Short mmCIF file of C-alpha atoms and ligand atoms in Angstrom, two decimals:
data_model
loop_
_atom_site.label_atom_id
_atom_site.label_comp_id
_atom_site.label_asym_id
_atom_site.label_seq_id
_atom_site.Cartn_x
_atom_site.Cartn_y
_atom_site.Cartn_z
CA MET O 282 50.75 74.89 99.78
CA VAL O 283 53.54 72.48 98.90
CA THR O 284 56.71 74.45 99.55
CA GLY O 285 55.48 76.23 102.69
CA ARG O 286 57.23 79.46 101.69
CA LYS O 287 55.98 82.69 100.12
CA GLN O 288 56.26 82.60 96.35
CA LEU O 289 55.92 85.32 93.73
CA SER O 290 52.88 84.48 91.61
CA LEU O 291 51.59 87.21 89.31
CA VAL O 292 50.38 84.78 86.71
CA LYS O 293 47.39 82.53 87.30
CA GLU O 294 48.29 78.85 87.28
CA SER O 295 45.14 78.13 85.25
CA ASP O 296 46.33 80.56 82.54
CA LEU O 297 49.71 78.83 82.46
CA GLN O 298 47.98 75.46 82.18
CA LEU O 299 46.05 76.74 79.16
CA MET O 300 49.25 78.03 77.59
CA ALA O 301 50.91 74.70 78.33
CA VAL O 302 48.32 72.79 76.30
CA THR O 303 49.19 74.84 73.22
CA GLN O 304 52.95 74.75 73.78
CA TYR O 305 52.96 71.04 74.60
CA ASN O 306 51.09 70.08 71.45
CA LYS O 307 53.31 72.37 69.39
CA PHE O 308 56.41 70.70 70.85
CA LEU O 309 55.04 67.22 70.12
CA THR O 310 54.35 68.04 66.47
CA GLU O 311 57.86 69.46 66.06
CA ASN O 312 59.65 66.48 67.63
CA LYS O 313 59.82 62.74 67.02
CA VAL O 314 57.45 61.20 69.55
CA LEU O 315 57.88 57.49 70.29
CA SER O 316 54.80 55.32 70.68
CA SER O 317 54.43 53.38 73.90
CA GLY O 318 52.65 50.71 71.83
CA ASN O 319 55.82 49.58 70.09
CA ASN O 320 58.70 51.20 71.99
CA LYS O 321 59.72 49.83 75.37
CA ASP O 322 61.35 53.07 76.54
CA ALA O 323 58.20 55.05 75.82
CA ALA O 324 56.16 52.34 77.56
CA MET O 325 58.44 52.66 80.60
CA VAL O 326 58.03 56.47 80.67
CA ASP O 327 54.24 56.00 80.51
CA ARG O 328 54.30 53.43 83.28
CA VAL O 329 56.48 55.49 85.62
CA GLY O 330 54.46 58.63 84.90
CA ALA O 331 51.12 56.93 85.54
CA ARG O 332 52.38 55.41 88.80
CA ILE O 333 53.67 58.74 90.11
CA ALA O 334 50.54 60.62 88.98
CA ASN O 335 48.19 58.08 90.55
CA SER O 336 50.11 57.91 93.81
CA ILE O 337 50.33 61.64 94.37
CA THR O 338 46.73 62.23 93.26
CA LYS O 339 45.58 59.69 95.83
CA TYR O 340 47.90 61.13 98.49
CA TYR O 341 46.82 64.77 98.09
CA ALA O 342 43.13 63.85 97.82
CA SER O 343 43.25 61.75 100.99
CA HIS O 344 45.00 64.58 102.86
CA GLY O 345 42.42 67.21 101.89
CA LYS O 346 44.87 68.86 99.50
CA GLY O 347 43.31 67.95 96.18
CA LEU O 348 43.68 71.61 95.11
CA VAL O 349 47.44 71.08 94.75
CA LEU O 350 46.66 69.18 91.54
CA GLU O 351 43.76 71.37 90.38
CA GLY O 352 43.50 71.41 86.59
CA TYR O 353 46.05 68.63 86.12
CA LYS O 354 45.49 66.53 83.00
CA TRP O 355 48.53 64.31 82.93
CA GLU O 356 50.30 63.42 79.69
CA PHE O 357 53.58 61.58 79.33
CA ASN O 358 55.55 61.51 76.10
CA THR O 359 58.98 60.30 75.05
CA VAL O 360 60.87 62.05 72.25
CA ASP O 361 63.70 60.56 70.25
CA SER O 362 66.53 63.02 70.88
CA LYS O 363 70.18 62.95 71.91
CA GLU O 364 69.49 65.76 74.34
CA VAL O 365 69.75 64.80 78.02
CA ASN O 366 66.56 66.39 79.26
CA ALA O 367 63.12 66.01 80.81
CA TRP O 368 60.54 68.53 81.93
CA CYS O 369 56.98 69.01 83.15
CA MET O 370 54.79 71.88 81.97
CA PRO O 371 51.94 73.24 84.14
CA GLY O 372 49.03 70.84 84.41
CA GLY O 373 51.21 67.73 84.20
CA LYS O 374 52.46 67.76 80.61
CA VAL O 375 55.65 65.73 80.75
CA VAL O 376 58.35 64.98 78.18
CA VAL O 377 61.35 62.68 78.57
CA TYR O 378 64.13 62.76 75.94
CA THR O 379 65.73 59.42 75.03
CA GLY O 380 69.16 61.03 75.58
CA LEU O 381 68.47 60.86 79.31
CA LEU O 382 67.99 57.08 79.38
CA PRO O 383 71.66 56.00 79.09
CA ILE O 384 72.24 57.93 82.33
CA THR O 385 69.14 56.83 84.22
CA GLN O 386 69.89 53.23 83.14
CA ASN O 387 66.92 51.79 85.03
CA GLU O 388 63.25 52.45 85.75
CA THR O 389 63.87 53.53 89.34
CA ALA O 390 66.31 56.29 88.32
CA LEU O 391 63.84 57.41 85.66
CA ALA O 392 61.25 57.70 88.44
CA ILE O 393 63.71 59.87 90.39
CA VAL O 394 64.08 62.27 87.45
CA MET O 395 60.38 62.32 86.61
CA GLY O 396 59.54 62.82 90.30
CA HIS O 397 61.97 65.75 90.36
CA GLU O 398 60.47 67.36 87.24
CA ILE O 399 56.91 66.83 88.45
CA ALA O 400 57.91 68.35 91.79
CA HIS O 401 59.13 71.53 90.01
CA SER O 402 55.68 71.77 88.43
CA ILE O 403 53.65 71.06 91.56
CA ALA O 404 55.76 73.47 93.63
CA LYS O 405 54.95 76.09 90.95
CA HIS O 406 58.60 76.92 90.33
CA GLY O 407 57.89 77.67 86.67
CA ASN O 408 55.17 80.07 87.75
CA GLU O 409 57.69 81.87 89.98
CA ARG O 410 60.14 82.20 87.11
CA MET O 411 57.44 83.25 84.63
CA SER O 412 56.16 85.85 87.12
CA GLN O 413 59.68 87.23 87.57
CA ALA O 414 60.18 87.37 83.81
CA MET O 415 56.85 89.15 83.27
CA VAL O 416 57.95 91.84 85.72
CA GLN O 417 61.51 92.17 84.44
CA GLN O 418 60.94 91.84 80.71
CA MET O 419 57.30 92.72 80.11
CA GLY O 420 56.93 95.56 82.62
CA GLY O 421 54.43 93.59 84.68
CA MET O 422 52.02 93.21 81.78
CA ALA O 423 49.21 90.67 82.25
CA LEU O 424 49.82 87.34 80.55
CA GLU O 425 46.92 87.60 78.12
CA VAL O 426 47.96 91.11 77.10
CA ALA O 427 51.56 89.97 76.60
CA LEU O 428 50.38 86.99 74.55
CA ALA O 429 48.34 89.28 72.32
CA GLN O 430 50.98 92.00 71.93
CA LYS O 431 54.24 90.05 72.04
CA PRO O 432 53.33 86.42 71.30
CA LYS O 433 56.81 85.19 70.33
CA GLU O 434 58.61 86.79 73.30
CA THR O 435 55.95 85.57 75.73
CA GLN O 436 56.14 82.01 74.41
CA ASP O 437 59.94 82.11 74.69
CA LEU O 438 59.71 83.27 78.30
CA PHE O 439 57.28 80.43 79.02
CA LEU O 440 59.62 77.81 77.53
CA LEU O 441 62.59 79.27 79.42
CA SER O 442 60.63 79.27 82.66
CA TYR O 443 59.93 75.55 82.35
CA GLY O 444 63.42 74.45 81.32
CA ILE O 445 62.52 73.86 77.70
CA GLY O 446 65.17 75.42 75.51
CA SER O 447 66.37 74.76 72.04
CA GLN O 448 69.69 76.53 72.54
CA VAL O 449 72.09 75.76 75.37
CA GLY O 450 72.87 79.46 75.87
CA ALA O 451 69.22 80.23 76.38
CA MET O 452 68.71 77.84 79.26
CA LEU O 453 67.83 79.27 82.63
CA PRO O 454 69.05 77.43 85.73
CA TRP O 455 66.59 76.65 88.52
CA SER O 456 67.52 78.41 91.75
CA ARG O 457 69.27 76.48 94.49
CA GLN O 458 66.15 76.64 96.65
CA GLN O 459 63.90 75.40 93.85
CA GLU O 460 66.36 72.59 93.17
CA SER O 461 66.39 71.50 96.80
CA GLU O 462 62.60 71.50 96.91
CA ALA O 463 62.37 69.50 93.68
CA ASP O 464 64.94 67.01 94.98
CA LYS O 465 63.12 66.55 98.27
CA PHE O 466 59.58 66.24 96.87
CA GLY O 467 60.85 64.25 93.88
CA LEU O 468 62.26 61.63 96.24
CA ILE O 469 58.97 61.45 98.11
CA PHE O 470 56.92 61.22 94.91
CA ALA O 471 59.11 58.39 93.54
CA ALA O 472 58.87 56.60 96.89
CA MET O 473 55.05 56.94 96.98
CA ALA O 474 54.95 55.34 93.53
CA GLY O 475 56.90 52.33 94.83
CA TYR O 476 60.37 53.26 93.57
CA ASN O 477 63.32 53.12 95.95
CA PRO O 478 64.39 56.74 96.55
CA GLN O 479 67.92 55.62 97.41
CA GLU O 480 68.57 55.20 93.67
CA ALA O 481 68.77 59.02 93.54
CA ILE O 482 72.28 58.92 94.98
CA SER O 483 73.66 56.62 92.26
CA PHE O 484 71.74 58.49 89.59
CA TRP O 485 73.17 61.90 90.51
CA GLN O 486 76.64 60.35 90.74
CA ARG O 487 76.23 58.98 87.19
CA MET O 488 74.97 62.39 86.06
CA SER O 489 77.98 64.03 87.64
CA THR O 490 80.39 61.61 85.88
CA ALA O 491 78.63 62.14 82.54
CA SER O 492 78.96 65.87 82.94
CA VAL O 493 82.74 65.80 83.26
CA GLU O 494 83.20 64.75 79.63
CA ASN O 495 80.12 66.20 78.06
CA PRO O 496 77.92 68.44 80.19
CA PRO O 497 74.31 67.45 79.51
CA GLU O 498 71.66 70.04 78.75
CA PHE O 499 69.86 68.89 81.88
CA LEU O 500 72.64 70.24 84.08
CA SER O 501 72.49 73.68 82.51
CA THR O 502 68.99 73.94 83.96
CA HIS O 503 69.55 71.86 87.10
CA PRO O 504 72.75 72.99 88.80
CA SER O 505 74.74 70.04 90.04
CA ASP O 506 77.05 70.10 93.03
CA GLU O 507 78.39 67.98 95.86
CA THR O 508 75.94 69.51 98.30
CA ARG O 509 73.09 68.02 96.26
CA ILE O 510 74.09 64.46 97.18
CA ARG O 511 74.70 65.46 100.79
CA LYS O 512 71.22 67.01 100.96
CA LEU O 513 69.62 64.02 99.24
CA LYS O 514 71.03 61.86 102.00
CA GLN O 515 69.46 64.23 104.55
CA TYR O 516 66.03 63.92 102.88
CA MET O 517 66.30 60.14 102.56
CA PRO O 518 64.89 59.05 105.94
CA GLU O 519 61.73 61.08 105.33
CA ALA O 520 61.36 59.80 101.76
CA LEU O 521 61.80 56.21 102.91
CA LYS O 522 58.75 56.58 105.16
CA TYR O 523 56.65 56.82 102.00
CA TYR O 524 58.32 53.86 100.31
CA THR O 525 56.69 50.47 99.89
CA PRO O 526 58.49 48.35 97.30
CA ARG O 527 56.52 47.01 94.35
CA ASN O 528 56.51 43.27 93.85
ZN1 ZN G 850 65.52 70.60 88.85
#
């Protein structure tokens, strides 16, 4: 519905959303969550998240595509961690790590990253990866059977599928096609929320510089290359059509 291409989907999105609620809450109890009441970074993450969520909800509803966001119950959290990372679980469960913020440097670049992560979720890229993993590693077992018989392995596959890893070696890169889709829709989502999509170019340049000295976790899941910036420039005119600056 979003990507316009055929996607492998053996797992129901609603089942993944249920699983996400459990995994999200587990993650939050195991990590140091910052409160948006007294932390300005967490408040910024909340603000950006709410703006993107509201804009795309309005957009899809007004275009008769409300089903794209079926079951979404948005949550935005910021965790205190040196890791350069951010992700969105099914159903709109988002986490931003503070280690990302020295590279985003400003609210607009944060919107670019959050738009990108939300786009992975809405384009059901995690579902594609989870479906592939269920075939390859669980012999095509149904999700609820796998969860009952091999809970630990199934949870690990889920976390891997959504770019949430605790070990660098265990991270699974998004495919080039998924990355391009997330870049394109991420730009549009940020633009709809009133953030200038052109910031994406500087952001990915900063990310690329940061990765020369110390490759961030984020880039082990999101492959970075020169063609990314070239493609972002190609998507820019379309994204700019959705952009109205905030005052
Ligand atoms: Zn990505």
